[in-house]
Short mmCIF file of C-alpha atoms (C1' of nucleotides) in Angstrom, two decimals:
data_model
loop_
_atom_site.label_atom_id
_atom_site.label_comp_id
_atom_site.label_asym_id
_atom_site.label_seq_id
_atom_site.Cartn_x
_atom_site.Cartn_y
_atom_site.Cartn_z
CA MET W 917 -19.98 -30.10 6.04
CA SER W 918 -20.34 -26.44 5.26
CA GLY W 919 -17.65 -24.32 3.70
CA THR W 920 -15.12 -27.12 3.54
CA ALA W 921 -14.00 -26.38 0.02
CA ALA W 922 -10.54 -26.26 1.57
CA SER W 923 -8.50 -25.01 -1.30
CA GLY W 924 -5.08 -24.17 0.02
CA ARG W 925 -5.64 -20.45 -0.27
CA GLU W 926 -8.97 -20.55 1.54
CA LYS W 927 -7.56 -22.75 4.27
CA ALA W 928 -4.72 -20.32 4.80
CA TYR W 929 -7.10 -17.37 4.68
CA ALA W 930 -9.42 -18.85 7.28
CA TYR W 931 -6.53 -19.83 9.50
CA LEU W 932 -4.86 -16.45 9.35
CA ARG W 933 -8.07 -14.53 9.84
CA GLU W 934 -9.02 -16.57 12.86
CA ASN W 935 -5.52 -16.29 14.21
CA ILE W 936 -5.31 -12.53 13.86
CA LEU W 937 -8.79 -11.91 15.24
CA THR W 938 -8.40 -14.05 18.34
CA ASP W 939 -4.74 -13.76 19.30
CA PRO W 940 -3.95 -10.24 20.50
CA ASP W 941 -0.22 -10.96 20.47
CA VAL W 942 0.12 -10.92 16.70
CA GLN W 943 -0.73 -7.22 16.55
CA GLY W 944 2.22 -5.05 15.72
CA ARG W 945 4.26 -7.94 14.40
CA PHE W 946 5.35 -9.22 11.01
CA LEU W 947 4.06 -12.59 9.93
CA ASN W 948 6.59 -15.16 8.84
CA GLU W 949 5.47 -16.86 5.68
CA GLN W 950 7.27 -20.16 5.82
CA GLU W 951 6.49 -20.53 9.49
CA LEU W 952 2.79 -20.11 8.74
CA ALA W 953 3.07 -22.39 5.73
CA ALA W 954 4.45 -25.14 7.96
CA GLU W 955 1.71 -24.63 10.56
CA ILE W 956 -1.09 -24.72 8.03
CA GLY W 957 0.39 -27.53 6.02
CA VAL W 958 0.69 -25.85 2.63
CA SER W 959 3.47 -24.11 0.75
CA ARG W 960 4.31 -20.45 0.88
CA THR W 961 2.36 -19.63 -2.27
CA PRO W 962 -1.20 -19.98 -0.91
CA VAL W 963 -0.09 -18.33 2.31
CA ARG W 964 1.11 -15.30 0.40
CA GLU W 965 -2.14 -15.20 -1.55
CA ALA W 966 -4.15 -15.36 1.65
CA LEU W 967 -2.12 -12.48 3.06
CA LEU W 968 -2.92 -10.39 0.00
CA LEU W 969 -6.61 -11.09 0.49
CA LEU W 970 -6.38 -10.07 4.12
CA VAL W 971 -5.24 -6.65 2.98
CA SER W 972 -8.76 -5.90 1.77
CA ASP W 973 -10.07 -6.72 5.25
CA GLY W 974 -7.62 -4.25 6.70
CA LEU W 975 -6.15 -6.97 8.88
CA VAL W 976 -2.68 -6.88 7.38
CA GLU W 977 -0.60 -4.25 5.68
CA LEU W 978 2.08 -5.03 3.14
CA ILE W 979 5.43 -3.36 3.68
CA PRO W 980 7.62 -3.76 0.60
CA GLN W 981 10.58 -6.04 1.19
CA ARG W 982 9.47 -6.52 4.76
CA GLY W 983 6.34 -8.58 4.54
CA ALA W 984 2.91 -8.68 6.09
CA TYR W 985 2.42 -6.43 9.08
CA VAL W 986 -0.52 -6.64 11.46
CA PRO W 987 -1.28 -3.05 12.44
CA PRO W 988 -2.49 -2.60 16.01
CA VAL W 989 -5.87 -0.99 16.55
CA THR W 990 -5.52 2.57 17.70
CA GLY W 991 -7.94 4.57 19.76
CA ARG W 992 -8.33 7.03 16.95
CA GLU W 993 -9.22 4.28 14.53
CA MET W 994 -11.87 3.01 16.93
CA SER W 995 -13.39 6.47 17.23
CA GLU W 996 -13.41 6.89 13.49
CA LEU W 997 -14.98 3.51 13.05
CA MET W 998 -17.77 4.34 15.47
CA GLU W 999 -18.40 7.61 13.68
CA LEU W 1000 -18.72 5.83 10.35
CA ARG W 1001 -20.88 3.11 11.81
CA GLY W 1002 -23.13 5.80 13.25
CA VAL W 1003 -23.53 7.44 9.87
CA LEU W 1004 -24.39 4.20 8.11
CA GLU W 1005 -26.68 2.83 10.79
CA SER W 1006 -28.55 6.10 11.19
CA HIS W 1007 -29.07 6.21 7.46
CA ALA W 1008 -30.36 2.66 7.46
CA ALA W 1009 -32.65 3.39 10.38
CA ARG W 1010 -34.21 6.39 8.65
CA LEU W 1011 -34.68 4.41 5.46
CA VAL W 1012 -36.26 1.31 6.93
CA ILE W 1013 -38.65 3.41 8.97
CA GLU W 1014 -39.69 5.50 5.99
CA GLN W 1015 -40.28 2.42 3.90
CA GLY W 1016 -41.89 0.44 6.67
CA MET W 1017 -39.29 -2.29 6.28
CA VAL W 1018 -38.18 -2.65 9.90
CA PRO W 1019 -37.17 -6.31 10.38
CA ALA W 1020 -38.64 -6.34 13.87
CA ARG W 1021 -38.99 -10.07 14.27
CA THR W 1022 -35.53 -10.95 12.99
CA MET W 1023 -33.78 -8.38 15.11
CA GLN W 1024 -35.79 -9.21 18.22
CA ASP W 1025 -34.88 -12.84 17.74
CA THR W 1026 -31.19 -12.02 17.58
CA LEU W 1027 -31.55 -9.82 20.62
CA ASP W 1028 -33.28 -12.57 22.58
CA GLN W 1029 -30.51 -15.01 21.80
CA GLN W 1030 -27.99 -12.50 22.99
CA ALA W 1031 -29.92 -11.88 26.18
CA ALA W 1032 -30.04 -15.61 26.85
CA LEU W 1033 -26.26 -15.84 27.09
CA PRO W 1034 -24.79 -16.15 30.60
CA ASP W 1035 -23.46 -13.02 32.21
CA GLU W 1036 -20.11 -14.65 32.86
CA LEU W 1037 -18.44 -14.96 29.51
CA ASN W 1038 -16.14 -17.87 28.89
CA PRO W 1039 -14.11 -17.50 25.69
CA GLU W 1040 -16.61 -19.40 23.60
CA ALA W 1041 -19.61 -17.48 24.89
CA ALA W 1042 -17.74 -14.23 24.31
CA ARG W 1043 -17.31 -15.09 20.66
CA GLU W 1044 -20.97 -15.97 20.38
CA PHE W 1045 -21.87 -12.70 22.04
CA ILE W 1046 -19.83 -10.77 19.52
CA ARG W 1047 -21.29 -12.75 16.66
CA LEU W 1048 -24.83 -11.90 17.75
CA ASP W 1049 -23.94 -8.28 18.38
CA THR W 1050 -22.48 -8.01 14.90
CA LEU W 1051 -25.52 -9.77 13.47
CA PHE W 1052 -27.96 -7.38 15.14
CA HIS W 1053 -26.37 -4.33 13.59
CA GLN W 1054 -25.87 -6.05 10.26
CA GLN W 1055 -29.55 -6.95 10.12
CA LEU W 1056 -30.48 -3.31 10.46
CA ILE W 1057 -28.06 -2.36 7.71
CA ASP W 1058 -29.18 -5.15 5.42
CA ALA W 1059 -32.81 -4.13 5.80
CA ALA W 1060 -32.01 -0.89 4.03
CA GLY W 1061 -31.66 -2.93 0.86
CA ASN W 1062 -28.40 -1.46 -0.34
CA GLU W 1063 -26.00 -4.30 -1.04
CA LEU W 1064 -23.02 -2.01 -1.43
CA ILE W 1065 -23.61 -0.48 1.97
CA SER W 1066 -24.07 -3.92 3.48
CA ARG W 1067 -20.76 -5.14 2.12
CA THR W 1068 -18.98 -1.97 3.15
CA TYR W 1069 -20.36 -2.12 6.65
CA SER W 1070 -19.55 -5.79 6.98
CA LYS W 1071 -15.91 -5.25 6.15
CA LEU W 1072 -15.62 -2.37 8.57
CA HIS W 1073 -16.91 -4.41 11.44
CA VAL W 1074 -14.11 -6.96 11.11
CA ARG W 1075 -11.63 -4.46 12.40
CA GLN W 1076 -13.68 -3.89 15.54
CA ILE W 1077 -13.86 -7.56 16.41
CA LEU W 1078 -10.09 -7.45 16.62
CA VAL W 1079 -10.27 -5.44 19.80
CA GLY W 1080 -13.74 -6.43 20.92
CA VAL W 1081 -12.80 -9.92 21.99
CA SER W 1082 -10.18 -8.97 24.50
CA ALA W 1083 -12.13 -5.95 25.71
CA LEU W 1084 -15.10 -8.09 26.62
CA PHE W 1085 -13.16 -10.11 29.13
CA ARG W 1086 -12.39 -7.05 31.12
CA THR W 1087 -15.92 -5.70 31.30
CA GLY W 1088 -18.24 -7.59 33.57
CA GLY W 1089 -21.94 -7.00 33.22
CA ARG W 1090 -21.60 -5.41 29.82
CA ARG W 1091 -23.87 -8.03 28.32
CA GLY W 1092 -26.97 -6.68 30.02
CA GLN W 1093 -26.10 -3.12 29.09
CA VAL W 1094 -25.61 -3.97 25.43
CA CYS W 1095 -28.88 -5.85 25.26
CA ALA W 1096 -30.72 -2.98 26.90
CA GLU W 1097 -29.27 -0.47 24.45
CA HIS W 1098 -30.12 -2.74 21.54
CA GLN W 1099 -33.65 -2.98 22.82
CA VAL W 1100 -33.97 0.80 22.92
CA ILE W 1101 -32.81 0.99 19.31
CA LEU W 1102 -35.19 -1.71 18.18
CA ASP W 1103 -38.13 -0.15 20.05
CA ALA W 1104 -37.48 3.17 18.39
CA LEU W 1105 -37.37 1.49 15.00
CA VAL W 1106 -40.62 -0.35 15.62
CA SER W 1107 -42.35 2.78 16.88
CA GLY W 1108 -41.24 4.57 13.73
CA ASP W 1109 -39.45 7.33 15.58
CA SER W 1110 -36.53 8.13 13.32
CA VAL W 1111 -34.94 10.77 15.51
CA LYS W 1112 -35.13 8.62 18.62
CA ALA W 1113 -33.59 5.72 16.73
CA GLN W 1114 -30.66 7.84 15.61
CA GLU W 1115 -30.11 9.06 19.14
CA ALA W 1116 -30.22 5.53 20.49
CA ILE W 1117 -27.72 4.38 17.88
CA ASP W 1118 -25.37 7.25 18.57
CA HIS W 1119 -25.59 6.63 22.29
CA HIS W 1120 -24.91 2.92 21.89
CA LEU W 1121 -21.90 3.53 19.69
CA ALA W 1122 -20.55 6.22 21.99
CA VAL W 1123 -20.74 3.89 24.98
CA THR W 1124 -19.12 1.11 22.97
CA ARG W 1125 -16.37 3.44 21.86
CA ASP W 1126 -15.64 4.60 25.40
CA ILE W 1127 -15.38 1.04 26.63
CA LEU W 1128 -13.10 0.02 23.79
CA LEU W 1129 -10.92 3.03 24.43
CA ARG W 1130 -10.25 1.86 27.97
CA ASN W 1131 -7.78 -0.89 27.17
CA MET B 681 10.39 10.20 -10.77
CA SER B 682 7.35 9.59 -8.62
CA GLY B 683 5.99 6.18 -7.79
CA THR B 684 8.46 4.32 -9.96
CA ALA B 685 9.32 1.72 -7.37
CA ALA B 686 8.41 -0.75 -10.10
CA SER B 687 8.41 -3.96 -8.16
CA GLY B 688 6.84 -6.61 -10.33
CA ARG B 689 3.67 -6.77 -8.31
CA GLU B 690 3.17 -3.01 -8.34
CA LYS B 691 3.85 -2.82 -12.03
CA ALA B 692 1.28 -5.51 -12.69
CA TYR B 693 -1.17 -3.84 -10.32
CA ALA B 694 -0.83 -0.47 -12.00
CA TYR B 695 -1.11 -1.99 -15.46
CA LEU B 696 -4.18 -4.04 -14.65
CA ARG B 697 -5.93 -1.24 -12.83
CA GLU B 698 -5.35 1.17 -15.68
CA ASN B 699 -6.41 -1.45 -18.18
CA ILE B 700 -9.64 -2.32 -16.42
CA LEU B 701 -10.59 1.29 -15.77
CA THR B 702 -10.04 2.53 -19.30
CA ASP B 703 -10.93 -0.39 -21.54
CA PRO B 704 -14.67 -1.10 -21.37
CA ASP B 705 -14.24 -4.37 -23.27
CA VAL B 706 -12.65 -6.24 -20.40
CA GLN B 707 -15.85 -6.06 -18.36
CA GLY B 708 -17.64 -9.35 -18.08
CA ARG B 709 -14.58 -11.33 -19.12
CA PHE B 710 -12.03 -13.54 -17.44
CA LEU B 711 -8.46 -12.35 -17.39
CA ASN B 712 -5.81 -14.71 -18.70
CA GLU B 713 -2.84 -14.76 -16.39
CA GLN B 714 -0.05 -15.85 -18.69
CA GLU B 715 -1.26 -13.54 -21.41
CA LEU B 716 -1.08 -10.60 -19.02
CA ALA B 717 2.25 -11.79 -17.69
CA ALA B 718 3.67 -11.69 -21.20
CA GLU B 719 2.23 -8.23 -21.87
CA ILE B 720 3.60 -6.77 -18.66
CA GLY B 721 6.92 -8.53 -18.89
CA VAL B 722 6.86 -10.46 -15.63
CA SER B 723 5.96 -13.98 -14.62
CA ARG B 724 2.55 -15.22 -13.56
CA THR B 725 3.32 -14.90 -9.86
CA PRO B 726 3.27 -11.09 -9.54
CA VAL B 727 0.28 -10.98 -11.90
CA ARG B 728 -1.67 -13.28 -9.62
CA GLU B 729 -0.70 -11.20 -6.63
CA ALA B 730 -1.85 -8.03 -8.35
CA LEU B 731 -5.17 -9.68 -9.17
CA LEU B 732 -5.64 -10.56 -5.51
CA LEU B 733 -5.01 -6.94 -4.59
CA LEU B 734 -7.54 -5.77 -7.15
CA VAL B 735 -10.18 -7.76 -5.33
CA SER B 736 -10.11 -5.22 -2.53
CA ASP B 737 -10.81 -2.48 -5.07
CA GLY B 738 -13.82 -4.41 -6.26
CA LEU B 739 -12.42 -4.44 -9.77
CA VAL B 740 -12.04 -8.19 -10.04
CA GLU B 741 -13.80 -11.14 -8.50
CA LEU B 742 -12.13 -14.50 -7.97
CA ILE B 743 -14.08 -17.49 -9.21
CA PRO B 744 -12.51 -20.72 -7.91
CA GLN B 745 -10.91 -22.79 -10.63
CA ARG B 746 -11.94 -20.21 -13.19
CA GLY B 747 -9.81 -17.21 -12.42
CA ALA B 748 -10.20 -13.47 -12.20
CA TYR B 749 -13.52 -12.14 -13.45
CA VAL B 750 -14.17 -8.47 -14.14
CA PRO B 751 -17.78 -7.88 -13.09
CA PRO B 752 -19.68 -5.38 -15.24
CA VAL B 753 -21.15 -2.36 -13.57
CA THR B 754 -24.89 -2.65 -13.14
CA GLY B 755 -27.40 0.14 -12.92
CA ARG B 756 -28.38 -1.00 -9.48
CA GLU B 757 -24.80 -0.85 -8.30
CA MET B 758 -24.51 2.70 -9.59
CA SER B 759 -27.66 3.74 -7.74
CA GLU B 760 -26.42 2.13 -4.57
CA LEU B 761 -23.07 3.82 -4.94
CA MET B 762 -24.68 7.24 -5.33
CA GLU B 763 -26.80 6.61 -2.26
CA LEU B 764 -23.75 5.74 -0.20
CA ARG B 765 -21.77 8.66 -1.56
CA GLY B 766 -24.65 10.93 -0.62
CA VAL B 767 -24.63 9.65 2.94
CA LEU B 768 -20.90 10.12 3.36
CA GLU B 769 -20.67 13.49 1.65
CA SER B 770 -23.65 14.90 3.51
CA HIS B 771 -22.10 13.79 6.76
CA ALA B 772 -18.81 15.41 5.83
CA ALA B 773 -20.58 18.61 4.79
CA ARG B 774 -22.40 18.89 8.10
CA LEU B 775 -19.21 18.24 10.03
CA VAL B 776 -16.94 20.67 8.23
CA ILE B 777 -19.55 23.41 8.51
CA GLU B 778 -20.04 22.81 12.22
CA GLN B 779 -16.33 22.87 12.86
CA GLY B 780 -15.65 25.74 10.50
CA MET B 781 -13.22 23.61 8.55
CA VAL B 782 -14.55 24.16 5.03
CA PRO B 783 -11.55 23.93 2.66
CA ALA B 784 -12.92 26.70 0.51
CA ARG B 785 -9.72 27.70 -1.23
CA THR B 786 -8.63 24.17 -2.07
CA MET B 787 -11.98 23.15 -3.45
CA GLN B 788 -12.44 26.36 -5.40
CA ASP B 789 -9.05 25.82 -6.94
CA THR B 790 -9.97 22.34 -8.06
CA LEU B 791 -13.25 23.64 -9.41
CA ASP B 792 -11.51 26.37 -11.38
CA GLN B 793 -9.17 23.88 -12.99
CA GLN B 794 -12.13 21.77 -13.95
CA ALA B 795 -13.93 24.76 -15.41
CA ALA B 796 -10.87 25.63 -17.48
CA LEU B 797 -11.04 22.37 -19.39
CA PRO B 798 -12.40 22.51 -22.94
CA ASP B 799 -16.01 21.60 -23.50
CA GLU B 800 -15.08 19.10 -26.16
CA LEU B 801 -13.45 16.24 -24.33
CA ASN B 802 -10.72 14.30 -26.05
CA PRO B 803 -9.80 11.10 -24.22
CA GLU B 804 -7.01 12.73 -22.28
CA ALA B 805 -9.09 15.72 -21.20
CA ALA B 806 -11.87 13.37 -20.18
CA ARG B 807 -9.54 11.54 -17.83
CA GLU B 808 -8.37 14.84 -16.39
CA PHE B 809 -11.97 15.91 -15.95
CA ILE B 810 -12.76 12.77 -14.01
CA ARG B 811 -9.63 13.15 -11.94
CA LEU B 812 -10.62 16.68 -10.91
CA ASP B 813 -14.20 15.65 -10.28
CA THR B 814 -13.02 12.87 -8.02
CA LEU B 815 -10.62 15.22 -6.29
CA PHE B 816 -13.32 17.80 -5.56
CA HIS B 817 -15.49 15.32 -3.74
CA GLN B 818 -12.53 13.71 -2.02
CA GLN B 819 -11.41 17.08 -0.70
CA LEU B 820 -14.76 17.56 0.97
CA ILE B 821 -14.59 14.10 2.51
CA ASP B 822 -11.00 14.52 3.66
CA ALA B 823 -11.81 17.81 5.35
CA ALA B 824 -14.03 15.92 7.78
CA GLY B 825 -10.83 14.55 9.29
CA ASN B 826 -11.87 10.92 9.46
CA GLU B 827 -9.19 8.85 7.79
CA LEU B 828 -11.27 5.70 7.76
CA ILE B 829 -14.09 7.46 5.95
CA SER B 830 -11.63 8.96 3.50
CA ARG B 831 -10.17 5.58 2.63
CA THR B 832 -13.58 3.99 2.38
CA TYR B 833 -14.88 6.72 0.12
CA SER B 834 -11.79 6.61 -2.04
CA LYS B 835 -12.15 2.91 -2.70
CA LEU B 836 -15.82 3.27 -3.54
CA HIS B 837 -15.19 5.91 -6.11
CA VAL B 838 -12.95 3.65 -8.15
CA ARG B 839 -15.92 1.61 -9.18
CA GLN B 840 -17.64 4.69 -10.58
CA ILE B 841 -14.71 5.69 -12.71
CA LEU B 842 -15.14 2.38 -14.44
CA VAL B 843 -18.30 3.60 -16.10
CA GLY B 844 -17.69 7.31 -15.94
CA VAL B 845 -15.07 7.40 -18.65
CA SER B 846 -17.21 5.98 -21.40
CA ALA B 847 -20.30 7.81 -20.24
CA LEU B 848 -18.62 11.16 -20.53
CA PHE B 849 -18.00 10.76 -24.24
CA ARG B 850 -21.68 10.45 -24.91
CA THR B 851 -22.75 13.50 -22.96
CA GLY B 852 -21.84 16.76 -24.55
CA GLY B 853 -21.96 19.88 -22.43
CA ARG B 854 -21.92 17.95 -19.21
CA ARG B 855 -18.76 19.73 -18.12
CA GLY B 856 -20.48 23.03 -17.57
CA GLN B 857 -23.34 21.42 -15.71
CA VAL B 858 -21.03 19.55 -13.37
CA CYS B 859 -19.03 22.66 -12.60
CA ALA B 860 -22.19 24.62 -11.90
CA GLU B 861 -23.48 21.98 -9.53
CA HIS B 862 -20.13 21.80 -7.80
CA GLN B 863 -20.20 25.56 -7.36
CA VAL B 864 -23.61 25.37 -5.74
CA ILE B 865 -22.30 22.79 -3.28
CA LEU B 866 -19.22 24.83 -2.48
CA ASP B 867 -21.21 28.04 -2.05
CA ALA B 868 -23.53 26.32 0.39
CA LEU B 869 -20.53 25.04 2.34
CA VAL B 870 -18.94 28.45 2.48
CA SER B 871 -22.16 30.13 3.54
CA GLY B 872 -22.48 27.58 6.32
CA ASP B 873 -25.89 26.38 5.22
CA SER B 874 -25.82 22.71 6.10
CA VAL B 875 -29.27 21.85 4.78
CA LYS B 876 -28.66 23.60 1.48
CA ALA B 877 -25.35 21.80 1.10
CA GLN B 878 -26.97 18.43 1.62
CA GLU B 879 -29.65 19.24 -0.91
CA ALA B 880 -27.07 20.36 -3.42
CA ILE B 881 -25.08 17.18 -2.91
CA ASP B 882 -28.12 14.99 -3.27
CA HIS B 883 -29.16 16.82 -6.41
CA HIS B 884 -25.71 16.52 -7.96
CA LEU B 885 -25.51 12.82 -7.23
CA ALA B 886 -29.02 12.22 -8.52
CA VAL B 887 -28.21 13.93 -11.80
CA THR B 888 -24.96 12.02 -12.08
CA ARG B 889 -26.77 8.77 -11.39
CA ASP B 890 -29.40 9.43 -14.04
CA ILE B 891 -26.75 10.18 -16.63
CA LEU B 892 -24.77 7.09 -15.77
CA LEU B 893 -27.90 4.98 -15.97
CA ARG B 894 -28.41 6.01 -19.59
CA ASN B 895 -25.73 3.85 -21.15
"C1'" DC T 450 -29.33 -35.86 -36.52
"C1'" DT T 451 -29.04 -35.64 -31.53
"C1'" DC T 452 -27.20 -36.90 -27.37
"C1'" DC T 453 -23.89 -38.69 -24.39
"C1'" DA T 454 -19.34 -40.37 -23.15
"C1'" DT T 455 -14.54 -39.67 -23.66
"C1'" DT T 456 -10.42 -37.49 -24.77
"C1'" DC T 457 -7.86 -33.48 -25.28
"C1'" DT T 458 -6.37 -28.91 -24.55
"C1'" DG T 459 -5.71 -25.03 -21.98
"C1'" DT T 460 -5.98 -22.57 -17.58
"C1'" DT T 461 -5.75 -22.19 -12.77
"C1'" DG T 462 -3.68 -23.83 -8.26
"C1'" DT T 463 0.37 -25.29 -5.76
"C1'" DA T 464 5.07 -26.46 -4.82
"C1'" DT T 465 9.81 -25.58 -5.23
"C1'" DA T 466 14.08 -23.32 -6.60
"C1'" DC T 467 16.46 -19.21 -7.22
"C1'" DA T 468 17.35 -13.98 -6.95
"C1'" DT T 469 17.35 -10.05 -4.16
"C1'" DA T 470 16.99 -7.06 -0.39
"C1'" DA T 471 16.99 -6.29 4.68
"C1'" DT T 472 18.44 -7.22 9.33
"C1'" DG T 473 21.56 -8.74 12.90
"C1'" DT T 474 26.30 -9.75 14.08
"C1'" DA T 475 31.01 -9.47 14.23
"C1'" DT T 476 35.08 -7.04 13.46
"C1'" DG T 477 38.18 -3.21 12.95
"C1'" DC T 478 38.94 1.63 13.55
"C1'" DG T 479 38.70 6.16 15.75
"C1'" DC R 1376 34.29 2.23 24.66
"C1'" DG R 1377 31.37 3.82 20.78
"C1'" DC R 1378 30.65 3.69 16.00
"C1'" DA R 1379 30.94 2.53 11.27
"C1'" DT R 1380 31.53 -1.02 7.95
"C1'" DA R 1381 31.65 -5.57 5.99
"C1'" DC R 1382 29.65 -9.97 6.17
"C1'" DA R 1383 26.48 -13.75 7.15
"C1'" DT R 1384 21.92 -14.99 7.77
"C1'" DT R 1385 17.24 -14.88 6.93
"C1'" DA R 1386 13.15 -13.39 4.85
"C1'" DT R 1387 10.73 -11.67 0.96
"C1'" DG R 1388 10.07 -11.37 -4.23
"C1'" DT R 1389 10.05 -13.76 -8.60
"C1'" DA R 1390 10.38 -17.40 -11.90
"C1'" DT R 1391 9.50 -21.95 -13.31
"C1'" DA R 1392 7.76 -26.70 -13.14
"C1'" DC R 1393 4.25 -29.74 -12.06
"C1'" DA R 1394 -0.59 -31.19 -10.68
"C1'" DA R 1395 -5.47 -30.80 -10.85
"C1'" DC R 1396 -9.47 -29.22 -12.73
"C1'" DA R 1397 -12.79 -27.17 -16.22
"C1'" DG R 1398 -14.45 -26.58 -20.73
"C1'" DA R 1399 -14.21 -27.69 -25.68
"C1'" DA R 1400 -13.67 -30.89 -29.19
"C1'" DT R 1401 -14.36 -35.40 -30.90
"C1'" DG R 1402 -16.19 -39.69 -31.74
"C1'" DG R 1403 -19.59 -43.19 -31.35
"C1'" DA R 1404 -24.22 -45.06 -30.24
"C1'" DG R 1405 -29.09 -44.66 -30.52
#
DNA sequence: CTCCATTCTGTTGTATACATAATGTATGCG
DNA sequence: CGCATACATTATGTATACAACAGAATGGAG
């Protein structure tokens, strides 16, 4: 199997991350350590360590003498995130075009997989949709060849998934729209039009932001 | 007093952070938990927790069954960091100019303090110099009004301080150069010349990068 | 002398017990 | 009846003890 190192800390980390990202109800609440320890099947120690690691993902916040808080995603945060994503993706776009390093095949492949998903999104398909969406953007970023930017971008995106899952259920037909917008971005990249690519990215992020804000 | 909450974890965190940032010898080594616990005067538990928090700062890396490793700063990482800083600062510059939100007084004040430091840098003055340098750039970023970007930028900068301290000792007369370059950036911001500001930022970061790479 | 197996030592990882601080509840007073 | 205070409960924070693993040292065989 893959990734089944299963040290207690990693098990707790994976469990908590999955739990926070998929269950909208945990937002705005404090996590009970011994409760989680019992659920996961380890002691409080690795649970606490996992919680500390989740701080760096921005998924939990430590309140002294109170414990681990899961901050809800605010509209402002979403807007700020989209702004930052726009800056990083535009930069990557300009760079890969200048250096002729556009990963056209890879990105088109991801896009095709995404387009092949059914329009009606059951929970599992929704997660796959988000995974491919994340991958598409990450591939653009990674192509810029700056590992630090890649890591930074990757961590940022986690926070968006938190709200993306539930938002997707409410928006029918969004799949086709996303794929179309992705295609516009990719076409601009392939054609080497840096300005057009930036515009397409900004447009895509603005639309995404507006949809996420309606929840 | 300020910030003297002094819970065990925070004490350990502050100690370790300070230690890693100022002592170049710890780079590339594994940190011994019980040794640190004895030095700080707490048990291993809060030390471990502090180490987990330092992961999010990028100051330590956890190797399973081996412990907390302090990764040395590479030249490539420095270049990548300067590239990312350039992207974020240029974005902030454009924004604050467009919105007429240039914090001219605040930044000039910081710059003046920096210029007032002696040219010969004893260890304490060097730390103050770096603090003011960091502050100058952070003030520009913060003025853009995007909290997420501010936090992201702030965390990034930590990694640079790691090498900046020792590098400063080797470069005489750098103080004046830095202040001059900062002044050029600030003047461009005040005059509302977005392109000039970006150029000044890029130039400053390029010079900084080249100096840091010579170590 | 070199190489490999084995033991030994020291460190990390986890569990548990205790100390401490915060919250909710009950009780008494205004 | 409302409010403040004291108390009980519960959760977090810390210390310590044990288990499991990695690397070094050691000893023997070729």
